[in-house]
XYZ file of C-alpha atoms in Angstrom:
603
model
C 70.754 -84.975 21.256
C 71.709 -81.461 21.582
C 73.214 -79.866 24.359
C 71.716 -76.951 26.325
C 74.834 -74.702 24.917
C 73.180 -74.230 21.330
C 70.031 -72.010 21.385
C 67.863 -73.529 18.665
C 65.961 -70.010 16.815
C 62.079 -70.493 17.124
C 60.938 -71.813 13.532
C 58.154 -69.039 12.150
C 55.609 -70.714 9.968
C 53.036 -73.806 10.218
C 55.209 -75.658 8.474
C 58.438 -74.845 8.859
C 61.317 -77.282 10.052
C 64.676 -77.089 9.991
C 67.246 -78.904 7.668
C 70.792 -79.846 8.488
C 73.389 -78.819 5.895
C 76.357 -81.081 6.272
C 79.513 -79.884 4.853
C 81.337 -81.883 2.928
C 84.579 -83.693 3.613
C 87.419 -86.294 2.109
C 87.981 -87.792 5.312
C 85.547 -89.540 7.107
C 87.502 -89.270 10.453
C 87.292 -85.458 10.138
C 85.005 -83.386 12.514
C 81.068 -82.688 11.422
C 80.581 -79.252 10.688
C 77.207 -77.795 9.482
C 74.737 -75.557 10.121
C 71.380 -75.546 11.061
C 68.814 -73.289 8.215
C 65.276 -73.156 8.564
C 62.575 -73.750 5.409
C 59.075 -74.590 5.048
C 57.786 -77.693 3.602
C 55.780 -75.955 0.877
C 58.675 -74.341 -0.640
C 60.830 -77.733 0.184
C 58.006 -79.128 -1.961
C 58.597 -77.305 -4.859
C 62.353 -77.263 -4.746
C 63.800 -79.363 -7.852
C 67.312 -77.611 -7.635
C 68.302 -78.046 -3.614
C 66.434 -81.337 -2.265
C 66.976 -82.628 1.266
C 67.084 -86.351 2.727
C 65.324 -87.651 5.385
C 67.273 -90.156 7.445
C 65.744 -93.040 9.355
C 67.930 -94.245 11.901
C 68.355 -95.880 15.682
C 68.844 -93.537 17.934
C 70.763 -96.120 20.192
C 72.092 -95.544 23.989
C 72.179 -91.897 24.800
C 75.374 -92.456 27.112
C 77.153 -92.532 23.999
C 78.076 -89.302 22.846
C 79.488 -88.094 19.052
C 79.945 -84.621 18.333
C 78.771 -82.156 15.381
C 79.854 -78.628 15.399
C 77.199 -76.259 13.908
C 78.052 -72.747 13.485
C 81.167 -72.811 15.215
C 79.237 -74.697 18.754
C 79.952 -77.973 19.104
C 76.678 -80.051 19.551
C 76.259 -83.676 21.439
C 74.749 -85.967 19.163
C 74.337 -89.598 19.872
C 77.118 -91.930 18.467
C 74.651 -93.962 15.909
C 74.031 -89.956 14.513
C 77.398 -89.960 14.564
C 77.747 -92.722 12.475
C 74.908 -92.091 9.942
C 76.329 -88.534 8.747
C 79.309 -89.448 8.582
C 78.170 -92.230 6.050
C 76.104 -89.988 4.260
C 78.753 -86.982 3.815
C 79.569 -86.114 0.546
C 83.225 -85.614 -0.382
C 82.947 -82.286 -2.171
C 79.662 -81.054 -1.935
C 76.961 -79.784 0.656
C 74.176 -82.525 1.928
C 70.853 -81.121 3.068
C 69.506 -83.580 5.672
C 66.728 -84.002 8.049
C 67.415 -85.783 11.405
C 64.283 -85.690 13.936
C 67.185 -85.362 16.788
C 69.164 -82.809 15.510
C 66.286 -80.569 13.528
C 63.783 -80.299 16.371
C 64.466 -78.826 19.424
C 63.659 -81.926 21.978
C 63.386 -79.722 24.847
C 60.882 -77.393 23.746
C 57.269 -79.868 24.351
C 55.531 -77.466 22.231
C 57.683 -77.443 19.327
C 58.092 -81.375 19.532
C 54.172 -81.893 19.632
C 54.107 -79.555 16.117
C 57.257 -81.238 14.549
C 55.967 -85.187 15.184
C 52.342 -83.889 13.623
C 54.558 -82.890 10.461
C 56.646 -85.722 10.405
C 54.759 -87.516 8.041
C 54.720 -84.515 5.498
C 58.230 -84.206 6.377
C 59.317 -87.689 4.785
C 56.715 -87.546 2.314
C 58.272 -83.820 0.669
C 61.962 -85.533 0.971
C 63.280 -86.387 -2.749
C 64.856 -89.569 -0.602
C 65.300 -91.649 2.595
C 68.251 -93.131 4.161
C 67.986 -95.849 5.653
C 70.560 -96.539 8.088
C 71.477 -99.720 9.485
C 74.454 -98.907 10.957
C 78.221 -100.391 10.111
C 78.456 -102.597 6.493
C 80.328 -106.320 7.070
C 82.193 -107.397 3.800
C 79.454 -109.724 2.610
C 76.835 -107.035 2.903
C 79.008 -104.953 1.072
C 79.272 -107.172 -1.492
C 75.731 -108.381 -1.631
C 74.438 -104.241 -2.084
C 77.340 -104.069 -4.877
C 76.189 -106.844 -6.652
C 72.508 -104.970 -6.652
C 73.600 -101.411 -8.032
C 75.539 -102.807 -10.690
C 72.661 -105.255 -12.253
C 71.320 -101.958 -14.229
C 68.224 -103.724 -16.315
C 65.048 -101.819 -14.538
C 61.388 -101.162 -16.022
C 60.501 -98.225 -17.208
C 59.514 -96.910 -13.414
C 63.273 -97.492 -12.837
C 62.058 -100.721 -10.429
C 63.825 -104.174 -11.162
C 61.328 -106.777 -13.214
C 60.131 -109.323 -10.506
C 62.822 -111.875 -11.196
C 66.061 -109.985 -12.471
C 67.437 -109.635 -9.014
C 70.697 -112.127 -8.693
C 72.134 -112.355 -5.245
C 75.854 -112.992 -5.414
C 75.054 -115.995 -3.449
C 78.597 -117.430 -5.081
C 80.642 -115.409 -2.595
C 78.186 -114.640 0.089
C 76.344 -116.565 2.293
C 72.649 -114.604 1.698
C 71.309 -116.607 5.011
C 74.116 -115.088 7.248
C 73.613 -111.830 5.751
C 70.091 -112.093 6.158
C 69.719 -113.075 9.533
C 72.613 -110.289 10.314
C 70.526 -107.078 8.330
C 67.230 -108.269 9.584
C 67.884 -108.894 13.399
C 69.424 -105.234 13.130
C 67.240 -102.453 15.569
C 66.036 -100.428 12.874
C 63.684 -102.903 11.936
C 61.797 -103.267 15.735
C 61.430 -99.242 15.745
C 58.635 -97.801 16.068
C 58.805 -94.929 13.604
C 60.161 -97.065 10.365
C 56.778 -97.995 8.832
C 55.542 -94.614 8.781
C 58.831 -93.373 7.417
C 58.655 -96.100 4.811
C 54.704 -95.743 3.852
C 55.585 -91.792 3.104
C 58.693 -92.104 1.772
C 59.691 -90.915 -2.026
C 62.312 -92.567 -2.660
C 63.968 -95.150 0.262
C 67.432 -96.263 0.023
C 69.201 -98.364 2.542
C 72.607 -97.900 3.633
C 75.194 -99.694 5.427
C 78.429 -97.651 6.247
C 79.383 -96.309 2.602
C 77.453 -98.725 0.716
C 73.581 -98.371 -0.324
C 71.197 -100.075 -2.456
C 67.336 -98.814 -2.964
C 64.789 -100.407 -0.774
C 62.435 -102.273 -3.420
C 66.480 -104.320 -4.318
C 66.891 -104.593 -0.455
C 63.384 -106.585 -0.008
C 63.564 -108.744 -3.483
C 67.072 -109.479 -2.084
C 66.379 -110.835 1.202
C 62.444 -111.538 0.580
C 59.723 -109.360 1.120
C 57.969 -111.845 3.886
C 61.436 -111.944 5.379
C 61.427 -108.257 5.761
C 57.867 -107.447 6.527
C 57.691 -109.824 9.445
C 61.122 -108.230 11.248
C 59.000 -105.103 11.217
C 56.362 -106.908 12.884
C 54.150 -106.207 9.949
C 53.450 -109.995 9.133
C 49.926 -110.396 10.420
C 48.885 -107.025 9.196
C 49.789 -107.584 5.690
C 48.187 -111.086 5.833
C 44.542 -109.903 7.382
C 44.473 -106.556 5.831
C 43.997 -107.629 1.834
C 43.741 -103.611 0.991
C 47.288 -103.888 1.774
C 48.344 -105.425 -1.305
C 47.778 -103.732 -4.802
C 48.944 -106.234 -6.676
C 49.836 -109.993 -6.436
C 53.349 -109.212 -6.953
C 53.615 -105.991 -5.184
C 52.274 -106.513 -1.257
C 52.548 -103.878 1.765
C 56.466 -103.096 1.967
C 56.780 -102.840 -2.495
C 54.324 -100.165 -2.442
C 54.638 -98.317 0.792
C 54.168 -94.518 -1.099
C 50.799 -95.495 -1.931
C 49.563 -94.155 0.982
C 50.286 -90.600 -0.560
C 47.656 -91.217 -2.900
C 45.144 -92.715 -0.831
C 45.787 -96.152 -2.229
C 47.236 -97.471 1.147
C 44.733 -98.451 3.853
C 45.789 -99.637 7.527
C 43.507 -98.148 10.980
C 45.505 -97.568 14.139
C 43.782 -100.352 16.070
C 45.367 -102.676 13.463
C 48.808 -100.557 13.451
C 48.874 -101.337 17.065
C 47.730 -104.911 17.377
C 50.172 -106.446 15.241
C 53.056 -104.154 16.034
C 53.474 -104.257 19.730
C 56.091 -104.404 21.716
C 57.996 -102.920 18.722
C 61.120 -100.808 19.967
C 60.704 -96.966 21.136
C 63.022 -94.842 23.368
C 59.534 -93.127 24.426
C 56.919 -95.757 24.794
C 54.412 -92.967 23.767
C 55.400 -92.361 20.453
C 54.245 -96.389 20.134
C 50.957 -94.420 19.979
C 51.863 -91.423 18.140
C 54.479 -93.186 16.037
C 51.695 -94.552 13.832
C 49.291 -91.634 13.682
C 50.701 -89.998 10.206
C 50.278 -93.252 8.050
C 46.789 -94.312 9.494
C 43.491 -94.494 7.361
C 41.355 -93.168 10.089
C 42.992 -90.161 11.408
C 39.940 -88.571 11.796
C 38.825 -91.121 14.020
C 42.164 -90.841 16.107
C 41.908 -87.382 16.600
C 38.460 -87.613 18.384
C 40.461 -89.731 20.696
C 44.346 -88.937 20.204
C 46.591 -86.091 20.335
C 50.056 -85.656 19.654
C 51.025 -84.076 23.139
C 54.563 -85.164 25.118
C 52.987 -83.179 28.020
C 50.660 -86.029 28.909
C 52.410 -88.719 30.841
C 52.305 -92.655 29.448
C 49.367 -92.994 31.610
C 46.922 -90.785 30.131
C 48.096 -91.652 26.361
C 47.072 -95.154 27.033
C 44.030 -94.491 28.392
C 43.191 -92.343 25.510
C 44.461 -94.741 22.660
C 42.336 -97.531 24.654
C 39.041 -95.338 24.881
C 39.575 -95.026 20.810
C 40.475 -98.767 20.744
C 37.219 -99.750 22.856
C 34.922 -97.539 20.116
C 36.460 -99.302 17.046
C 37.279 -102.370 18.209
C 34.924 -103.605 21.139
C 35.644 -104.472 24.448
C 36.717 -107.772 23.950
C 39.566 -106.983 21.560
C 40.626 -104.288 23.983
C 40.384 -106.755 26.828
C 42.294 -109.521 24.950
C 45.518 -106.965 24.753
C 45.072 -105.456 28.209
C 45.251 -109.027 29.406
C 48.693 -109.333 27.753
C 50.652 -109.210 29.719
C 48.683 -109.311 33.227
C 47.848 -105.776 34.138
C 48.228 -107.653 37.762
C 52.493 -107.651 37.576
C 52.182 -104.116 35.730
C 52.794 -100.475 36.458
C 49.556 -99.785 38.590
C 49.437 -96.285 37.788
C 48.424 -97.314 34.185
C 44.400 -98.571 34.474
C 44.175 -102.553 34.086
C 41.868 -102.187 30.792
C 44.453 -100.332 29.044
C 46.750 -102.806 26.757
C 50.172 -101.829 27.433
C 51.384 -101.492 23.790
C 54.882 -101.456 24.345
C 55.001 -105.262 26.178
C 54.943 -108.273 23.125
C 52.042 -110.178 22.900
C 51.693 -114.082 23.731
C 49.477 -116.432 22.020
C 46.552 -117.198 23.511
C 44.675 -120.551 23.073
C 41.581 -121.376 24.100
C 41.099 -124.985 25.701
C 37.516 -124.781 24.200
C 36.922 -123.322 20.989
C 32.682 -124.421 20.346
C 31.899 -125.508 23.875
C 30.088 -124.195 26.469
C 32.273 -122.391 29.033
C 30.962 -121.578 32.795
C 27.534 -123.661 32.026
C 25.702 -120.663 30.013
C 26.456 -121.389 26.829
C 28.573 -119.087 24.397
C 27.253 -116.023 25.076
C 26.800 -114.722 21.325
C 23.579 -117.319 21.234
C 21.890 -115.725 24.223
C 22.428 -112.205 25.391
C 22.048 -109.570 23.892
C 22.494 -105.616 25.717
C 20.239 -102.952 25.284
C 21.212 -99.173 25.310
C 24.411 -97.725 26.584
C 26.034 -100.311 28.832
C 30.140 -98.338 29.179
C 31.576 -95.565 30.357
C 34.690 -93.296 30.936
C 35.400 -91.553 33.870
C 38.400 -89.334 33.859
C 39.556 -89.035 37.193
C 39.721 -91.324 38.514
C 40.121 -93.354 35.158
C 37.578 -95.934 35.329
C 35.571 -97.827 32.743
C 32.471 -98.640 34.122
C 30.033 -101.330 32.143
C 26.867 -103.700 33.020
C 27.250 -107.296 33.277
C 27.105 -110.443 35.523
C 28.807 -112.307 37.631
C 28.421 -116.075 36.314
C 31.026 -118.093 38.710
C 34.221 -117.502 41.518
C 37.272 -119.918 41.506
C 37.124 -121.981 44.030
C 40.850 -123.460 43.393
C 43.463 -123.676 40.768
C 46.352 -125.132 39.909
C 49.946 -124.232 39.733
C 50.672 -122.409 36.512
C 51.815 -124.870 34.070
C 55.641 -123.780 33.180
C 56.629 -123.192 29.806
C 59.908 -124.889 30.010
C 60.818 -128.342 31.909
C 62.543 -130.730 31.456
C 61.728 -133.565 29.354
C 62.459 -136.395 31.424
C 60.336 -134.940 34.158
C 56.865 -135.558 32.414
C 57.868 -139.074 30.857
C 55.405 -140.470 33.674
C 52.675 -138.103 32.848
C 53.239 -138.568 29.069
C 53.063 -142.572 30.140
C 49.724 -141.935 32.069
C 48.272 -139.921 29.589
C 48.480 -141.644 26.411
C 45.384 -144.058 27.253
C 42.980 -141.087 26.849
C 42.627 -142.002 23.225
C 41.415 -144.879 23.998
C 38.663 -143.591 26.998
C 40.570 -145.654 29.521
C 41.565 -143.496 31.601
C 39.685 -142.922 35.341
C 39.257 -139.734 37.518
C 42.648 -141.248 39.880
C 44.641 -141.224 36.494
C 44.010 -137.562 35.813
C 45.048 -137.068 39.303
C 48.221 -139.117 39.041
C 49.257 -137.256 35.472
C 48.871 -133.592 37.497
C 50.618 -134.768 40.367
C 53.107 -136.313 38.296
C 54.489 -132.987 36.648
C 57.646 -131.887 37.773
C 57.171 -128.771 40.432
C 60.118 -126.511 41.241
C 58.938 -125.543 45.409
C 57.278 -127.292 47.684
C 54.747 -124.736 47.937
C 53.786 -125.382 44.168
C 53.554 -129.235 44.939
C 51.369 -128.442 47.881
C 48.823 -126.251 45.664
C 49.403 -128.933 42.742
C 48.361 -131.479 45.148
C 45.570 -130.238 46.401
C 44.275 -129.194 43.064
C 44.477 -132.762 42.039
C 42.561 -134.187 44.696
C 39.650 -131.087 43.626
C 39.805 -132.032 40.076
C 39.436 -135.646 40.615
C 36.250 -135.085 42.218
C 35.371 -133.013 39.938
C 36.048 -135.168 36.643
C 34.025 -138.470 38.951
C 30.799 -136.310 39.140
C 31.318 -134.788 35.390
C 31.920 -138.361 34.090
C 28.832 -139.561 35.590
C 27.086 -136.626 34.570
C 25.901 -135.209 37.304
C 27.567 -131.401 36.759
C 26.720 -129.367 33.821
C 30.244 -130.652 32.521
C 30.103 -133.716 31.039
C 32.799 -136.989 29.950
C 33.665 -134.871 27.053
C 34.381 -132.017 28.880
C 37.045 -134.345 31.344
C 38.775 -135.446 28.290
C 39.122 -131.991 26.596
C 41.423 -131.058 29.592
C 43.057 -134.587 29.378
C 43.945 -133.892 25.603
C 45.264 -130.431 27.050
C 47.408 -132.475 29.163
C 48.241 -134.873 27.222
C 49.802 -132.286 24.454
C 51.461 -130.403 27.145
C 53.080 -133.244 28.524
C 54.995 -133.818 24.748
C 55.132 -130.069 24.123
C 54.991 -127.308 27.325
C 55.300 -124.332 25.642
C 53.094 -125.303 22.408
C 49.855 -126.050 24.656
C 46.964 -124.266 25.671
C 48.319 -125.035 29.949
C 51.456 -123.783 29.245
C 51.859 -120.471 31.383
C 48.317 -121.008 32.291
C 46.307 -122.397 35.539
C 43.516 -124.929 35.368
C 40.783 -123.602 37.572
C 37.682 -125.265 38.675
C 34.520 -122.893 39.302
C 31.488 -122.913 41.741
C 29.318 -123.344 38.107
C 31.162 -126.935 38.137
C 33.466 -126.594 35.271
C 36.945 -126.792 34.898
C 38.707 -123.836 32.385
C 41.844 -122.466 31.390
C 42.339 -118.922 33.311
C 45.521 -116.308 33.084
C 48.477 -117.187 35.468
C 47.847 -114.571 38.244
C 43.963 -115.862 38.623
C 43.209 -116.316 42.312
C 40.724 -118.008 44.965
C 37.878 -115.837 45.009
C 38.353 -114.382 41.426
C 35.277 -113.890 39.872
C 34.069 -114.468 36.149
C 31.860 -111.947 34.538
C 30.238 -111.326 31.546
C 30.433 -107.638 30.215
C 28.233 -106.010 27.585
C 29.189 -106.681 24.546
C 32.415 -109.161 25.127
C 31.655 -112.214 24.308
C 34.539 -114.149 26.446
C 34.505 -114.367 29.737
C 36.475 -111.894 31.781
C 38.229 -112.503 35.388
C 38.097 -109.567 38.057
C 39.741 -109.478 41.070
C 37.314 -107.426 43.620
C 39.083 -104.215 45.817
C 37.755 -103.130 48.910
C 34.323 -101.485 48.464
C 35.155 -98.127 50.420
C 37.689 -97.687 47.628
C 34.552 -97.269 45.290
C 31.895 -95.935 47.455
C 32.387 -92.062 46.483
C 31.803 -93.179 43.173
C 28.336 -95.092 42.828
C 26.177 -91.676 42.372
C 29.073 -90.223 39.449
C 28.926 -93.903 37.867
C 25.417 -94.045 37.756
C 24.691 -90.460 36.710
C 27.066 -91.167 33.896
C 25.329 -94.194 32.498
C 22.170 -92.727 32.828
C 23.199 -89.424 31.169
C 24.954 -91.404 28.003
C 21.525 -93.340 27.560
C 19.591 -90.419 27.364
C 21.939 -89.247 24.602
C 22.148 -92.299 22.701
C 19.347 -94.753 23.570
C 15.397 -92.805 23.233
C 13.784 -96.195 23.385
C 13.920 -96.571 26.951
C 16.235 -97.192 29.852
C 19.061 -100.306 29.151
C 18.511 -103.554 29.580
C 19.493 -106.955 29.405
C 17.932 -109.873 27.127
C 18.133 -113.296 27.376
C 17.884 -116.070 24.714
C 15.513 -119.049 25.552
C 17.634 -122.139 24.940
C 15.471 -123.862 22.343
C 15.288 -120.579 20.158
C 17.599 -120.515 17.372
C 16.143 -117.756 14.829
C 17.364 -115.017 17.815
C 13.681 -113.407 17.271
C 12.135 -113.958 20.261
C 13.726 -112.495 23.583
C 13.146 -113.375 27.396
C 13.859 -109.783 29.547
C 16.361 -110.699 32.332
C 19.643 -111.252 33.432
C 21.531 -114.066 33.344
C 20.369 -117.553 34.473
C 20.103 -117.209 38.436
C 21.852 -113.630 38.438
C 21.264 -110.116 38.406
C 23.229 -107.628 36.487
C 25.863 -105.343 37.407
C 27.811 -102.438 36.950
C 31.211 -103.177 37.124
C 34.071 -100.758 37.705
C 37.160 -101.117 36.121
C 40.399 -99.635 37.091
């Protein structure tokens, strides 16, 4: 990045950036010398004679420094800059390149905010991309040799589906493979934008290069999509494919013509915990390839004055209107807002943490004794809403049980001799042999780490032995089926931890008698609610009411003033399904079964 000794000149027009021109050189050892010239992207546009590259690169650790001198100053760039222009420098002629580090002034917040807003127009005008993946190894080398010099292309200039021969005679393409794909370009954050925009996208390796649509047919285009953490977008997204043969990664430019068709919300479901050196630009990062900009922009803006905090907060206020609340809940869950940086609200997903899988124990059942939820409520009116400072999300519900106890969360990794004796207990559930005492034995059986956690696992065990008597008898709402559901959950965590639904997880048992599957952090006196329009059950941890009280009348006043705007048929409400109705025409007005509803304040 540059140092404060060069004065960058103020760029003039809309769309003006600035372009790099690298001066050429027969050693590669010798110093970088260039200088910085400003253009617009309209003229850049129309410019057949003097094109310019756009590079795509890491920018790797700051701490470690390369130098390019640029009109006679010398300039601090990062070493993996370092690296990438010197790759790219011509021997005896002049190289026009973009490089987001070097062309925009990173100090100047307003200049940034304009330059990121162009950046998609910026790779889209470029006659080519370089892709660089830092130093070559002799088999990759070898392997992006072997791909320039097989010369039989369509008429587009693309390699038939087919021709491409990897040299796998004198390379090993699974090392090479594993090597090019596990490099960092691939988990950053700006690459699929840069890619989706992109002319004409090469990929480089020191000296040697190969275009991108070789690279994927190469080393597989499923290989390559799913180290960009593209995989599951690709796969649920069918728009993303134009053609059997050509998927999301083959036709990437489409987007330029409208052809290309990908929503933030989906952008940022399947892609975080991608790699950014500015965890806001995991939001912004996505903006200039996204099918429903103007749907962002109510929401979004490209601004590096506003902290993390508020960016999330605005990229989950968009993600609550286009996704629900119980997709937004799902990520904000993930991982627990509870171990989190509290100044970031605990329904905002924190996009820049990787996601977990989460199973559900039951899938079809009833959870909590009210049935799944879709059957038989249904909200009336306006039940959310925002409130900026503080941020809260306020929204109606009720409060359908508290844990009374849980268990130790179930570790993801033991050791395999440790549950041999509840593997050995457990293997009779098949056959409905087993009794309450033998659930007990399995939980007590699993190895614990502290005496503390044998304590709580102890005393959970004697709770959910009582409980699973009384179920198995039928005399809860929980029934024998419901006993052996968590016995199978057992069962397949004692042969494979971190495969089951327990692992990571507590077992909880409720004061509506059933036993469930809750996040690790879940406490005594947690309380499970059901919120407008989420269909799973949620877990809230209650603060002190004084911490709230100033806030009834704006709550209130803000719920009231959004139904008037958006609901004329009366004031909200909430309906309940009778049991036996299944045509979901007739409605009971209530709350839930023995409760009242709620507003409940999230923070």
């Amino acid at each position: 990045m540059a140092t404060k000794a060069f004065r960058y000149q103020p760029l003039e027009y809309d769309d003006s950036i600035r372009l790099l021109h690298l001066e050429p050189s027969l050693e590669r050892d010798a110093d970088l010398r260039g200088a910085l010239h400003h253009a617009t992207l309209s003229n850049c546009d129309y410019d057949l004679v003097e094109p310019y590259t756009a590079l795509s690169y890491v920018w790797g650790n700051p701490a470690q420094k390369g130098v390019i001198h640029l009109g006679g100053r010398a300039v601090e760039i990062t070493t993996n800059l370092d690296t990438a222009l010197r790759d790219m420098r011509e021997k005896d002629r002049l190289h026009r390149i973009w490089a987001d580090a070097l062309c925009i002034d990173q100090s100047n917040i307003p200049e940034r905010n304009q330059q990121v807003s162009l950046m998609g127009r910026i790779y889209s005008t470029a006659h080519h991309t370089v892709i660089h993946l830092g130093n070559s190894t002799a088999d990759v080398g070898r392997l992006f040799g072997s791909l320039q010099s097989q010369t039989r292309t369509t008429i587009q200039g693309k390699m038939a589906a087919g021709q491409i021969q990897s040299p796998t005679d004198v390379i090993n393409l699974e090392i090479v493979r594993e090597d090019l794909l596990a490099r960092p370009w691939f988990r950053r954050v700006w690459v699929f934008q840069e890619l989706v925009l992109s002319r004409d996208a090469w990929v480089q390796c020191g000296h040697s290069r190969t275009r991108w649509h070789h690279f994927c047919d190469a080393l597989g285009v499923e290989n390559v999509t799913k180290a960009m953490l593209l995989g599951a977008l690709s796969v649920s997204n069918k728009s993303l494919s134009v053609t059997p043969r050509s998927g999301l990664l083959e036709n990437m430019n489409m987007r330029r013509y409208d052809a290309f068709e990908a929503p933030l919300y989906s952008l940022l479901s399947c892609r975080r915990g991608i790699g950014a050196t500015d965890a806001r630009n995991i939001v912004f990062g996505h903006l200039g390839v996204v099918s429903d900009r103007e749907k962002c922009d109510e929401f979004i803006k490209v601004d590096y004055g506003k902290d993390l905090r508020q960016v999330y907060i605005e990229a989950a206020w968009y993600f609550l209107n286009c996704s629900g609340l119980e997709e937004l809940l799902y990520h904000a869950m993930d991982p627990s807002p509870v171990d989190c940086n509290p100044d970031i609200p605990s329904w905002c997903p924190r996009w820049s943490n990787p996601q977990t899988v989460w199973e559900p124990m039951y899938r079809k059942r009833r959870r909590f004794g009210g049935g799944d939820d879709t059957s038989y409520i249904v909200f009336k009116g306006c039940h959310q809403v925002l409130l900026s400072d503080p941020p809260l999300l306020a929204i109606s519900g009720f409060q359908v049980a508290k844990i009374e106890t849980t268990s130790v969360a179930f570790p993801t990794r033991i050791d395999e001799q440790g549950l041999t004796l509840a593997r050995q207990i457990l293997r009779g559930i098949d056959a409905e042999q087993l009794a309450p005492d033998d659930y007990g034995r399995a939980l007590r059986a699993i190895p614990m780490s502290t005496d503390r956690d044998r304590q709580t696992q102890e005393a959970f065990a004697a709770s959910f032995v009582a409980w699973s008597r009384q179920a198995m008898e039928n005399n809860f709402k929980a029934g024998p089926e419901d006993v052996e559901r968590v016995g199978e959950a057992l069962l397949r965590y004692s042969q494979k931890p971190g495969d089951s639904p327990l692992g990571g997880k507590r077992l909880a048992i409720t004061s509506a008698e059933d036993c469930v599957v809750v996040p690790p952090e879940t406490k005594q006196g947690d309380v499970v609610v059901v919120l407008a329009h989420c269909y799973k059950h949620v877990i809230v941890r209650f603060k002190e009411a004084k911490w709230f009280d100033h806030l009834d009348g704006s709550v209130r006043e803000a719920l009231e003033h959004a139904n008037k705007e958006t609901c004329a048929n009366g004031p909200i409400c909430a309906f309940i399904r009778p049991a036996a109705d299944d045509d979901g025409d007739d409605y009971d007005e209530g709350g839930h079964p023995g409760t009242q509803s709620k507003v409940f304040a999230l923070h």
